Amino acid sequence: MKKIGLFYSFATDKTKRCANKIEESFNSKKFEVVAIDVNETLTEEQFLEFDNIIVGVATWFDGELPFYWDEFVPALEDMDLSKKRIAIFGLGDQVTASENFADAMGILGDLFEERGAKLIGHTATDGYIFEGSEAVRDNKFIGLALDLDNQNKLTNERIEAWVKQLEKEF
Ligand SMILES: Cc1cc2nc3c(=O)[nH]c(=O)nc-3n(C[C@H](O)[C@H](O)[C@H](O)COP(=O)(O)O)c2cc1C
């Protein structure tokens, strides 16, 4: 049984919906997914307890991290993540925020990689239309981009395909 820590804010609407769908899409005979709330009480120890990590982050404030992740950045900056595999799902709005689509996924991805983590769960940008995104490297998203504002109908199938990919990559 592989253990995965799923970190997101329990107080957000859309990120939480996606996290719940991710949790139920994993094969429960092979993976134990432990959901952990990213709020002001999240500790470094809780984050470091897992070698396999999924992180959920929406983009807010025109290309920025939501405050609940921003508050955790100082703790992250001191961590050694060299044994961690991290998959990020990022929410955004590719129509009204076309130039900053899901930027927060890229911001967290850079922080994790600079501290030695291996990012997994890269996905193609096919099927999305946007001007720019900090979350794209080598023409791929560094994780899974989800747009519940404009492409809600694609969300479940995108998550199911991503979880199948993660089951191989973790
Ligand atoms: C004030 C505000 C600013 C936003 N800025 C961005 C942005 O820069 N880039 C982006 O992709 N989405 C942006 N969005 C869209 C959100 O990321 C998107 O609606 C997301 O699904 C919200 O998820 P949540 O309910 O879990 O916070 C913004 C939304 C709001 C309300």
JSON list of C-alpha atoms and ligand atoms in Angstrom, two decimals:
[
{"chain": "A", "resi": 1, "resn": "MET", "atom": "CA", "xyz": [0.00, 0.00, 0.00]},
{"chain": "A", "resi": 2, "resn": "LYS", "atom": "CA", "xyz": [1.52, 3.33, -1.04]},
{"chain": "A", "resi": 3, "resn": "LYS", "atom": "CA", "xyz": [0.72, 6.36, 1.05]},
{"chain": "A", "resi": 4, "resn": "ILE", "atom": "CA", "xyz": [0.08, 9.74, -0.57]},
{"chain": "A", "resi": 5, "resn": "GLY", "atom": "CA", "xyz": [-0.36, 13.08, 1.20]},
{"chain": "A", "resi": 6, "resn": "LEU", "atom": "CA", "xyz": [-2.97, 15.23, -0.56]},
{"chain": "A", "resi": 7, "resn": "PHE", "atom": "CA", "xyz": [-2.53, 18.87, 0.48]},
{"chain": "A", "resi": 8, "resn": "TYR", "atom": "CA", "xyz": [-5.14, 21.52, -0.32]},
{"chain": "A", "resi": 9, "resn": "SER", "atom": "CA", "xyz": [-7.30, 24.08, 1.45]},
{"chain": "A", "resi": 10, "resn": "PHE", "atom": "CA", "xyz": [-10.44, 22.46, 2.86]},
{"chain": "A", "resi": 11, "resn": "ALA", "atom": "CA", "xyz": [-12.04, 25.93, 2.88]},
{"chain": "A", "resi": 12, "resn": "THR", "atom": "CA", "xyz": [-11.95, 26.48, -0.90]},
{"chain": "A", "resi": 13, "resn": "ASP", "atom": "CA", "xyz": [-14.81, 25.49, -3.14]},
{"chain": "A", "resi": 14, "resn": "LYS", "atom": "CA", "xyz": [-13.41, 24.41, -6.48]},
{"chain": "A", "resi": 15, "resn": "THR", "atom": "CA", "xyz": [-10.02, 23.12, -5.34]},
{"chain": "A", "resi": 16, "resn": "LYS", "atom": "CA", "xyz": [-11.79, 20.98, -2.75]},
{"chain": "A", "resi": 17, "resn": "ARG", "atom": "CA", "xyz": [-14.14, 19.52, -5.37]},
{"chain": "A", "resi": 18, "resn": "CYS", "atom": "CA", "xyz": [-11.17, 18.51, -7.50]},
{"chain": "A", "resi": 19, "resn": "ALA", "atom": "CA", "xyz": [-9.29, 17.08, -4.52]},
{"chain": "A", "resi": 20, "resn": "ASN", "atom": "CA", "xyz": [-12.28, 14.93, -3.56]},
{"chain": "A", "resi": 21, "resn": "LYS", "atom": "CA", "xyz": [-12.48, 13.59, -7.10]},
{"chain": "A", "resi": 22, "resn": "ILE", "atom": "CA", "xyz": [-8.73, 12.84, -7.11]},
{"chain": "A", "resi": 23, "resn": "GLU", "atom": "CA", "xyz": [-9.02, 11.01, -3.79]},
{"chain": "A", "resi": 24, "resn": "GLU", "atom": "CA", "xyz": [-11.85, 8.77, -5.00]},
{"chain": "A", "resi": 25, "resn": "SER", "atom": "CA", "xyz": [-10.17, 8.07, -8.37]},
{"chain": "A", "resi": 26, "resn": "PHE", "atom": "CA", "xyz": [-7.16, 6.27, -6.86]},
{"chain": "A", "resi": 27, "resn": "ASN", "atom": "CA", "xyz": [-7.28, 2.49, -6.63]},
{"chain": "A", "resi": 28, "resn": "SER", "atom": "CA", "xyz": [-7.94, 2.13, -2.89]},
{"chain": "A", "resi": 29, "resn": "LYS", "atom": "CA", "xyz": [-6.40, -1.34, -2.79]},
{"chain": "A", "resi": 30, "resn": "LYS", "atom": "CA", "xyz": [-3.01, 0.03, -3.80]},
{"chain": "A", "resi": 31, "resn": "PHE", "atom": "CA", "xyz": [-2.99, 3.62, -2.52]},
{"chain": "A", "resi": 32, "resn": "GLU", "atom": "CA", "xyz": [-3.90, 5.24, 0.76]},
{"chain": "A", "resi": 33, "resn": "VAL", "atom": "CA", "xyz": [-4.63, 8.93, 0.15]},
{"chain": "A", "resi": 34, "resn": "VAL", "atom": "CA", "xyz": [-4.48, 11.09, 3.28]},
{"chain": "A", "resi": 35, "resn": "ALA", "atom": "CA", "xyz": [-6.07, 14.53, 2.83]},
{"chain": "A", "resi": 36, "resn": "ILE", "atom": "CA", "xyz": [-4.46, 17.36, 4.79]},
{"chain": "A", "resi": 37, "resn": "ASP", "atom": "CA", "xyz": [-5.76, 20.90, 5.14]},
{"chain": "A", "resi": 38, "resn": "VAL", "atom": "CA", "xyz": [-3.42, 23.69, 4.06]},
{"chain": "A", "resi": 39, "resn": "ASN", "atom": "CA", "xyz": [-4.32, 26.30, 6.63]},
{"chain": "A", "resi": 40, "resn": "GLU", "atom": "CA", "xyz": [-2.43, 28.30, 9.21]},
{"chain": "A", "resi": 41, "resn": "THR", "atom": "CA", "xyz": [-1.90, 25.18, 11.32]},
{"chain": "A", "resi": 42, "resn": "LEU", "atom": "CA", "xyz": [-0.11, 23.16, 8.61]},
{"chain": "A", "resi": 43, "resn": "THR", "atom": "CA", "xyz": [3.33, 22.22, 9.91]},
{"chain": "A", "resi": 44, "resn": "GLU", "atom": "CA", "xyz": [6.60, 21.33, 8.25]},
{"chain": "A", "resi": 45, "resn": "GLU", "atom": "CA", "xyz": [6.42, 17.91, 9.95]},
{"chain": "A", "resi": 46, "resn": "GLN", "atom": "CA", "xyz": [3.04, 17.14, 8.38]},
{"chain": "A", "resi": 47, "resn": "PHE", "atom": "CA", "xyz": [4.37, 17.98, 4.94]},
{"chain": "A", "resi": 48, "resn": "LEU", "atom": "CA", "xyz": [7.61, 16.04, 5.37]},
{"chain": "A", "resi": 49, "resn": "GLU", "atom": "CA", "xyz": [5.81, 12.93, 6.66]},
{"chain": "A", "resi": 50, "resn": "PHE", "atom": "CA", "xyz": [5.06, 11.87, 3.07]},
{"chain": "A", "resi": 51, "resn": "ASP", "atom": "CA", "xyz": [7.43, 10.89, 0.25]},
{"chain": "A", "resi": 52, "resn": "ASN", "atom": "CA", "xyz": [4.54, 10.94, -2.25]},
{"chain": "A", "resi": 53, "resn": "ILE", "atom": "CA", "xyz": [2.72, 14.24, -2.32]},
{"chain": "A", "resi": 54, "resn": "ILE", "atom": "CA", "xyz": [-0.13, 15.81, -4.29]},
{"chain": "A", "resi": 55, "resn": "VAL", "atom": "CA", "xyz": [-0.66, 19.53, -3.96]},
{"chain": "A", "resi": 56, "resn": "GLY", "atom": "CA", "xyz": [-3.73, 21.50, -5.03]},
{"chain": "A", "resi": 57, "resn": "VAL", "atom": "CA", "xyz": [-3.42, 25.22, -5.74]},
{"chain": "A", "resi": 58, "resn": "ALA", "atom": "CA", "xyz": [-5.69, 27.75, -7.41]},
{"chain": "A", "resi": 59, "resn": "THR", "atom": "CA", "xyz": [-4.27, 30.94, -8.89]},
{"chain": "A", "resi": 60, "resn": "TRP", "atom": "CA", "xyz": [-5.52, 34.12, -7.26]},
{"chain": "A", "resi": 61, "resn": "PHE", "atom": "CA", "xyz": [-4.69, 37.85, -7.41]},
{"chain": "A", "resi": 62, "resn": "ASP", "atom": "CA", "xyz": [-3.61, 37.86, -11.09]},
{"chain": "A", "resi": 63, "resn": "GLY", "atom": "CA", "xyz": [-0.94, 35.23, -11.16]},
{"chain": "A", "resi": 64, "resn": "GLU", "atom": "CA", "xyz": [-0.25, 34.78, -7.45]},
{"chain": "A", "resi": 65, "resn": "LEU", "atom": "CA", "xyz": [-0.53, 32.05, -4.82]},
{"chain": "A", "resi": 66, "resn": "PRO", "atom": "CA", "xyz": [-3.66, 32.05, -2.64]},
{"chain": "A", "resi": 67, "resn": "PHE", "atom": "CA", "xyz": [-2.88, 33.37, 0.84]},
{"chain": "A", "resi": 68, "resn": "TYR", "atom": "CA", "xyz": [-3.17, 29.90, 2.41]},
{"chain": "A", "resi": 69, "resn": "TRP", "atom": "CA", "xyz": [-0.20, 28.64, 0.33]},
{"chain": "A", "resi": 70, "resn": "ASP", "atom": "CA", "xyz": [1.69, 31.92, 0.52]},
{"chain": "A", "resi": 71, "resn": "GLU", "atom": "CA", "xyz": [1.77, 31.62, 4.32]},
{"chain": "A", "resi": 72, "resn": "PHE", "atom": "CA", "xyz": [3.47, 28.22, 4.03]},
{"chain": "A", "resi": 73, "resn": "VAL", "atom": "CA", "xyz": [6.25, 29.43, 1.68]},
{"chain": "A", "resi": 74, "resn": "PRO", "atom": "CA", "xyz": [8.72, 30.46, 4.47]},
{"chain": "A", "resi": 75, "resn": "ALA", "atom": "CA", "xyz": [8.51, 26.92, 5.91]},
{"chain": "A", "resi": 76, "resn": "LEU", "atom": "CA", "xyz": [8.96, 25.41, 2.44]},
{"chain": "A", "resi": 77, "resn": "GLU", "atom": "CA", "xyz": [12.08, 27.46, 1.83]},
{"chain": "A", "resi": 78, "resn": "ASP", "atom": "CA", "xyz": [13.87, 25.62, 4.65]},
{"chain": "A", "resi": 79, "resn": "MET", "atom": "CA", "xyz": [12.96, 22.10, 3.58]},
{"chain": "A", "resi": 80, "resn": "ASP", "atom": "CA", "xyz": [15.02, 19.37, 1.98]},
{"chain": "A", "resi": 81, "resn": "LEU", "atom": "CA", "xyz": [12.62, 17.79, -0.54]},
{"chain": "A", "resi": 82, "resn": "SER", "atom": "CA", "xyz": [15.19, 15.64, -2.32]},
{"chain": "A", "resi": 83, "resn": "LYS", "atom": "CA", "xyz": [13.37, 12.36, -1.59]},
{"chain": "A", "resi": 84, "resn": "LYS", "atom": "CA", "xyz": [9.92, 13.65, -2.53]},
{"chain": "A", "resi": 85, "resn": "ARG", "atom": "CA", "xyz": [7.81, 13.00, -5.59]},
{"chain": "A", "resi": 86, "resn": "ILE", "atom": "CA", "xyz": [5.32, 15.82, -5.96]},
{"chain": "A", "resi": 87, "resn": "ALA", "atom": "CA", "xyz": [2.35, 16.13, -8.34]},
{"chain": "A", "resi": 88, "resn": "ILE", "atom": "CA", "xyz": [0.57, 19.48, -8.57]},
{"chain": "A", "resi": 89, "resn": "PHE", "atom": "CA", "xyz": [-2.94, 20.22, -9.80]},
{"chain": "A", "resi": 90, "resn": "GLY", "atom": "CA", "xyz": [-3.60, 23.86, -10.49]},
{"chain": "A", "resi": 91, "resn": "LEU", "atom": "CA", "xyz": [-6.90, 25.63, -10.96]},
{"chain": "A", "resi": 92, "resn": "GLY", "atom": "CA", "xyz": [-7.29, 28.69, -13.10]},
{"chain": "A", "resi": 93, "resn": "ASP", "atom": "CA", "xyz": [-9.43, 30.59, -15.55]},
{"chain": "A", "resi": 94, "resn": "GLN", "atom": "CA", "xyz": [-7.96, 30.53, -19.07]},
{"chain": "A", "resi": 95, "resn": "VAL", "atom": "CA", "xyz": [-10.46, 33.11, -20.38]},
{"chain": "A", "resi": 96, "resn": "THR", "atom": "CA", "xyz": [-10.40, 35.99, -17.89]},
{"chain": "A", "resi": 97, "resn": "ALA", "atom": "CA", "xyz": [-6.81, 35.27, -16.79]},
{"chain": "A", "resi": 98, "resn": "SER", "atom": "CA", "xyz": [-5.42, 34.17, -20.15]},
{"chain": "A", "resi": 99, "resn": "GLU", "atom": "CA", "xyz": [-1.98, 35.70, -19.56]},
{"chain": "A", "resi": 100, "resn": "ASN", "atom": "CA", "xyz": [-1.57, 34.15, -16.09]},
{"chain": "A", "resi": 101, "resn": "PHE", "atom": "CA", "xyz": [-3.31, 30.84, -16.54]},
{"chain": "A", "resi": 102, "resn": "ALA", "atom": "CA", "xyz": [-2.69, 28.60, -13.52]},
{"chain": "A", "resi": 103, "resn": "ASP", "atom": "CA", "xyz": [0.54, 30.51, -12.72]},
{"chain": "A", "resi": 104, "resn": "ALA", "atom": "CA", "xyz": [0.43, 29.40, -9.08]},
{"chain": "A", "resi": 105, "resn": "MET", "atom": "CA", "xyz": [1.18, 25.82, -10.17]},
{"chain": "A", "resi": 106, "resn": "GLY", "atom": "CA", "xyz": [4.44, 27.10, -11.68]},
{"chain": "A", "resi": 107, "resn": "ILE", "atom": "CA", "xyz": [5.29, 29.17, -8.59]},
{"chain": "A", "resi": 108, "resn": "LEU", "atom": "CA", "xyz": [4.95, 26.17, -6.26]},
{"chain": "A", "resi": 109, "resn": "GLY", "atom": "CA", "xyz": [6.61, 23.86, -8.81]},
{"chain": "A", "resi": 110, "resn": "ASP", "atom": "CA", "xyz": [9.72, 26.08, -8.87]},
{"chain": "A", "resi": 111, "resn": "LEU", "atom": "CA", "xyz": [9.86, 26.17, -5.06]},
{"chain": "A", "resi": 112, "resn": "PHE", "atom": "CA", "xyz": [9.61, 22.38, -4.83]},
{"chain": "A", "resi": 113, "resn": "GLU", "atom": "CA", "xyz": [12.21, 21.74, -7.55]},
{"chain": "A", "resi": 114, "resn": "GLU", "atom": "CA", "xyz": [14.69, 24.24, -6.10]},
{"chain": "A", "resi": 115, "resn": "ARG", "atom": "CA", "xyz": [14.57, 22.18, -2.90]},
{"chain": "A", "resi": 116, "resn": "GLY", "atom": "CA", "xyz": [15.26, 18.94, -4.74]},
{"chain": "A", "resi": 117, "resn": "ALA", "atom": "CA", "xyz": [11.80, 17.46, -5.30]},
{"chain": "A", "resi": 118, "resn": "LYS", "atom": "CA", "xyz": [10.97, 15.46, -8.42]},
{"chain": "A", "resi": 119, "resn": "LEU", "atom": "CA", "xyz": [7.84, 16.78, -10.08]},
{"chain": "A", "resi": 120, "resn": "ILE", "atom": "CA", "xyz": [5.63, 14.13, -11.65]},
{"chain": "A", "resi": 121, "resn": "GLY", "atom": "CA", "xyz": [2.30, 14.19, -13.49]},
{"chain": "A", "resi": 122, "resn": "HIS", "atom": "CA", "xyz": [3.22, 16.51, -16.37]},
{"chain": "A", "resi": 123, "resn": "THR", "atom": "CA", "xyz": [0.42, 16.88, -18.93]},
{"chain": "A", "resi": 124, "resn": "ALA", "atom": "CA", "xyz": [-0.09, 18.19, -22.47]},
{"chain": "A", "resi": 125, "resn": "THR", "atom": "CA", "xyz": [-1.44, 21.68, -23.08]},
{"chain": "A", "resi": 126, "resn": "ASP", "atom": "CA", "xyz": [-3.74, 20.40, -25.88]},
{"chain": "A", "resi": 127, "resn": "GLY", "atom": "CA", "xyz": [-7.34, 21.41, -25.35]},
{"chain": "A", "resi": 128, "resn": "TYR", "atom": "CA", "xyz": [-6.55, 24.65, -23.48]},
{"chain": "A", "resi": 129, "resn": "ILE", "atom": "CA", "xyz": [-6.43, 28.14, -25.05]},
{"chain": "A", "resi": 130, "resn": "PHE", "atom": "CA", "xyz": [-4.44, 30.81, -23.18]},
{"chain": "A", "resi": 131, "resn": "GLU", "atom": "CA", "xyz": [-1.80, 33.48, -23.77]},
{"chain": "A", "resi": 132, "resn": "GLY", "atom": "CA", "xyz": [0.73, 32.57, -21.10]},
{"chain": "A", "resi": 133, "resn": "SER", "atom": "CA", "xyz": [1.34, 30.44, -18.04]},
{"chain": "A", "resi": 134, "resn": "GLU", "atom": "CA", "xyz": [4.15, 30.08, -15.51]},
{"chain": "A", "resi": 135, "resn": "ALA", "atom": "CA", "xyz": [3.06, 26.45, -15.23]},
{"chain": "A", "resi": 136, "resn": "VAL", "atom": "CA", "xyz": [4.34, 25.47, -18.71]},
{"chain": "A", "resi": 137, "resn": "ARG", "atom": "CA", "xyz": [7.84, 24.03, -19.24]},
{"chain": "A", "resi": 138, "resn": "ASP", "atom": "CA", "xyz": [8.94, 22.52, -22.57]},
{"chain": "A", "resi": 139, "resn": "ASN", "atom": "CA", "xyz": [5.41, 22.93, -23.95]},
{"chain": "A", "resi": 140, "resn": "LYS", "atom": "CA", "xyz": [3.85, 20.90, -21.15]},
{"chain": "A", "resi": 141, "resn": "PHE", "atom": "CA", "xyz": [2.11, 21.76, -17.91]},
{"chain": "A", "resi": 142, "resn": "ILE", "atom": "CA", "xyz": [4.28, 20.72, -14.98]},
{"chain": "A", "resi": 143, "resn": "GLY", "atom": "CA", "xyz": [1.15, 19.18, -13.41]},
{"chain": "A", "resi": 144, "resn": "LEU", "atom": "CA", "xyz": [-2.56, 19.08, -14.22]},
{"chain": "A", "resi": 145, "resn": "ALA", "atom": "CA", "xyz": [-4.36, 22.32, -15.14]},
{"chain": "A", "resi": 146, "resn": "LEU", "atom": "CA", "xyz": [-8.06, 22.44, -14.32]},
{"chain": "A", "resi": 147, "resn": "ASP", "atom": "CA", "xyz": [-10.46, 25.17, -15.41]},
{"chain": "A", "resi": 148, "resn": "LEU", "atom": "CA", "xyz": [-13.82, 24.77, -13.70]},
{"chain": "A", "resi": 149, "resn": "ASP", "atom": "CA", "xyz": [-14.90, 28.23, -14.85]},
{"chain": "A", "resi": 150, "resn": "ASN", "atom": "CA", "xyz": [-14.79, 27.42, -18.57]},
{"chain": "A", "resi": 151, "resn": "GLN", "atom": "CA", "xyz": [-14.24, 23.67, -19.02]},
{"chain": "A", "resi": 152, "resn": "ASN", "atom": "CA", "xyz": [-16.02, 22.12, -16.08]},
{"chain": "A", "resi": 153, "resn": "LYS", "atom": "CA", "xyz": [-17.31, 19.24, -18.18]},
{"chain": "A", "resi": 154, "resn": "LEU", "atom": "CA", "xyz": [-13.75, 18.09, -18.89]},
{"chain": "A", "resi": 155, "resn": "THR", "atom": "CA", "xyz": [-12.71, 18.06, -15.24]},
{"chain": "A", "resi": 156, "resn": "ASN", "atom": "CA", "xyz": [-13.68, 14.53, -14.28]},
{"chain": "A", "resi": 157, "resn": "GLU", "atom": "CA", "xyz": [-12.10, 12.90, -17.32]},
{"chain": "A", "resi": 158, "resn": "ARG", "atom": "CA", "xyz": [-8.93, 15.00, -16.93]},
{"chain": "A", "resi": 159, "resn": "ILE", "atom": "CA", "xyz": [-8.63, 13.93, -13.30]},
{"chain": "A", "resi": 160, "resn": "GLU", "atom": "CA", "xyz": [-9.29, 10.26, -14.03]},
{"chain": "A", "resi": 161, "resn": "ALA", "atom": "CA", "xyz": [-6.59, 10.18, -16.75]},
{"chain": "A", "resi": 162, "resn": "TRP", "atom": "CA", "xyz": [-4.15, 12.03, -14.48]},
{"chain": "A", "resi": 163, "resn": "VAL", "atom": "CA", "xyz": [-4.69, 9.68, -11.55]},
{"chain": "A", "resi": 164, "resn": "LYS", "atom": "CA", "xyz": [-4.01, 6.69, -13.84]},
{"chain": "A", "resi": 165, "resn": "GLN", "atom": "CA", "xyz": [-0.76, 8.40, -14.86]},
{"chain": "A", "resi": 166, "resn": "LEU", "atom": "CA", "xyz": [0.15, 9.11, -11.22]},
{"chain": "A", "resi": 167, "resn": "GLU", "atom": "CA", "xyz": [-0.53, 5.51, -10.20]},
{"chain": "A", "resi": 168, "resn": "LYS", "atom": "CA", "xyz": [2.36, 4.59, -12.53]},
{"chain": "A", "resi": 169, "resn": "GLU", "atom": "CA", "xyz": [4.63, 7.52, -11.67]},
{"chain": "A", "resi": 170, "resn": "PHE", "atom": "CA", "xyz": [4.44, 7.42, -7.86]},
{"chain": "B", "resi": 1, "resn": "LIG", "atom": "C1", "xyz": [-9.78, 37.68, -7.78]},
{"chain": "B", "resi": 1, "resn": "LIG", "atom": "C2", "xyz": [-9.46, 36.48, -8.64]},
{"chain": "B", "resi": 1, "resn": "LIG", "atom": "C3", "xyz": [-8.25, 36.46, -9.34]},
{"chain": "B", "resi": 1, "resn": "LIG", "atom": "C4", "xyz": [-7.93, 35.37, -10.16]},
{"chain": "B", "resi": 1, "resn": "LIG", "atom": "N1", "xyz": [-6.73, 35.36, -10.84]},
{"chain": "B", "resi": 1, "resn": "LIG", "atom": "C5", "xyz": [-6.44, 34.29, -11.64]},
{"chain": "B", "resi": 1, "resn": "LIG", "atom": "C6", "xyz": [-5.21, 34.25, -12.36]},
{"chain": "B", "resi": 1, "resn": "LIG", "atom": "O1", "xyz": [-4.37, 35.15, -12.31]},
{"chain": "B", "resi": 1, "resn": "LIG", "atom": "N2", "xyz": [-4.96, 33.16, -13.14]},
{"chain": "B", "resi": 1, "resn": "LIG", "atom": "C7", "xyz": [-5.85, 32.12, -13.27]},
{"chain": "B", "resi": 1, "resn": "LIG", "atom": "O2", "xyz": [-5.56, 31.17, -13.99]},
{"chain": "B", "resi": 1, "resn": "LIG", "atom": "N3", "xyz": [-7.03, 32.15, -12.57]},
{"chain": "B", "resi": 1, "resn": "LIG", "atom": "C8", "xyz": [-7.34, 33.19, -11.78]},
{"chain": "B", "resi": 1, "resn": "LIG", "atom": "N4", "xyz": [-8.52, 33.20, -11.09]},
{"chain": "B", "resi": 1, "resn": "LIG", "atom": "C9", "xyz": [-9.47, 32.06, -11.25]},
{"chain": "B", "resi": 1, "resn": "LIG", "atom": "C10", "xyz": [-9.39, 31.02, -10.13]},
{"chain": "B", "resi": 1, "resn": "LIG", "atom": "O3", "xyz": [-8.11, 30.45, -10.04]},
{"chain": "B", "resi": 1, "resn": "LIG", "atom": "C11", "xyz": [-10.40, 29.92, -10.40]},
{"chain": "B", "resi": 1, "resn": "LIG", "atom": "O4", "xyz": [-11.71, 30.45, -10.39]},
{"chain": "B", "resi": 1, "resn": "LIG", "atom": "C12", "xyz": [-10.31, 28.76, -9.42]},
{"chain": "B", "resi": 1, "resn": "LIG", "atom": "O5", "xyz": [-11.13, 27.71, -9.89]},
{"chain": "B", "resi": 1, "resn": "LIG", "atom": "C13", "xyz": [-10.71, 29.13, -7.98]},
{"chain": "B", "resi": 1, "resn": "LIG", "atom": "O6", "xyz": [-10.58, 28.00, -7.16]},
{"chain": "B", "resi": 1, "resn": "LIG", "atom": "P1", "xyz": [-10.96, 28.02, -5.59]},
{"chain": "B", "resi": 1, "resn": "LIG", "atom": "O7", "xyz": [-12.46, 28.22, -5.52]},
{"chain": "B", "resi": 1, "resn": "LIG", "atom": "O8", "xyz": [-10.60, 26.67, -5.09]},
{"chain": "B", "resi": 1, "resn": "LIG", "atom": "O9", "xyz": [-10.17, 29.12, -4.97]},
{"chain": "B", "resi": 1, "resn": "LIG", "atom": "C14", "xyz": [-8.85, 34.28, -10.27]},
{"chain": "B", "resi": 1, "resn": "LIG", "atom": "C15", "xyz": [-10.06, 34.33, -9.56]},
{"chain": "B", "resi": 1, "resn": "LIG", "atom": "C16", "xyz": [-10.37, 35.40, -8.76]},
{"chain": "B", "resi": 1, "resn": "LIG", "atom": "C17", "xyz": [-11.68, 35.39, -8.01]}
]
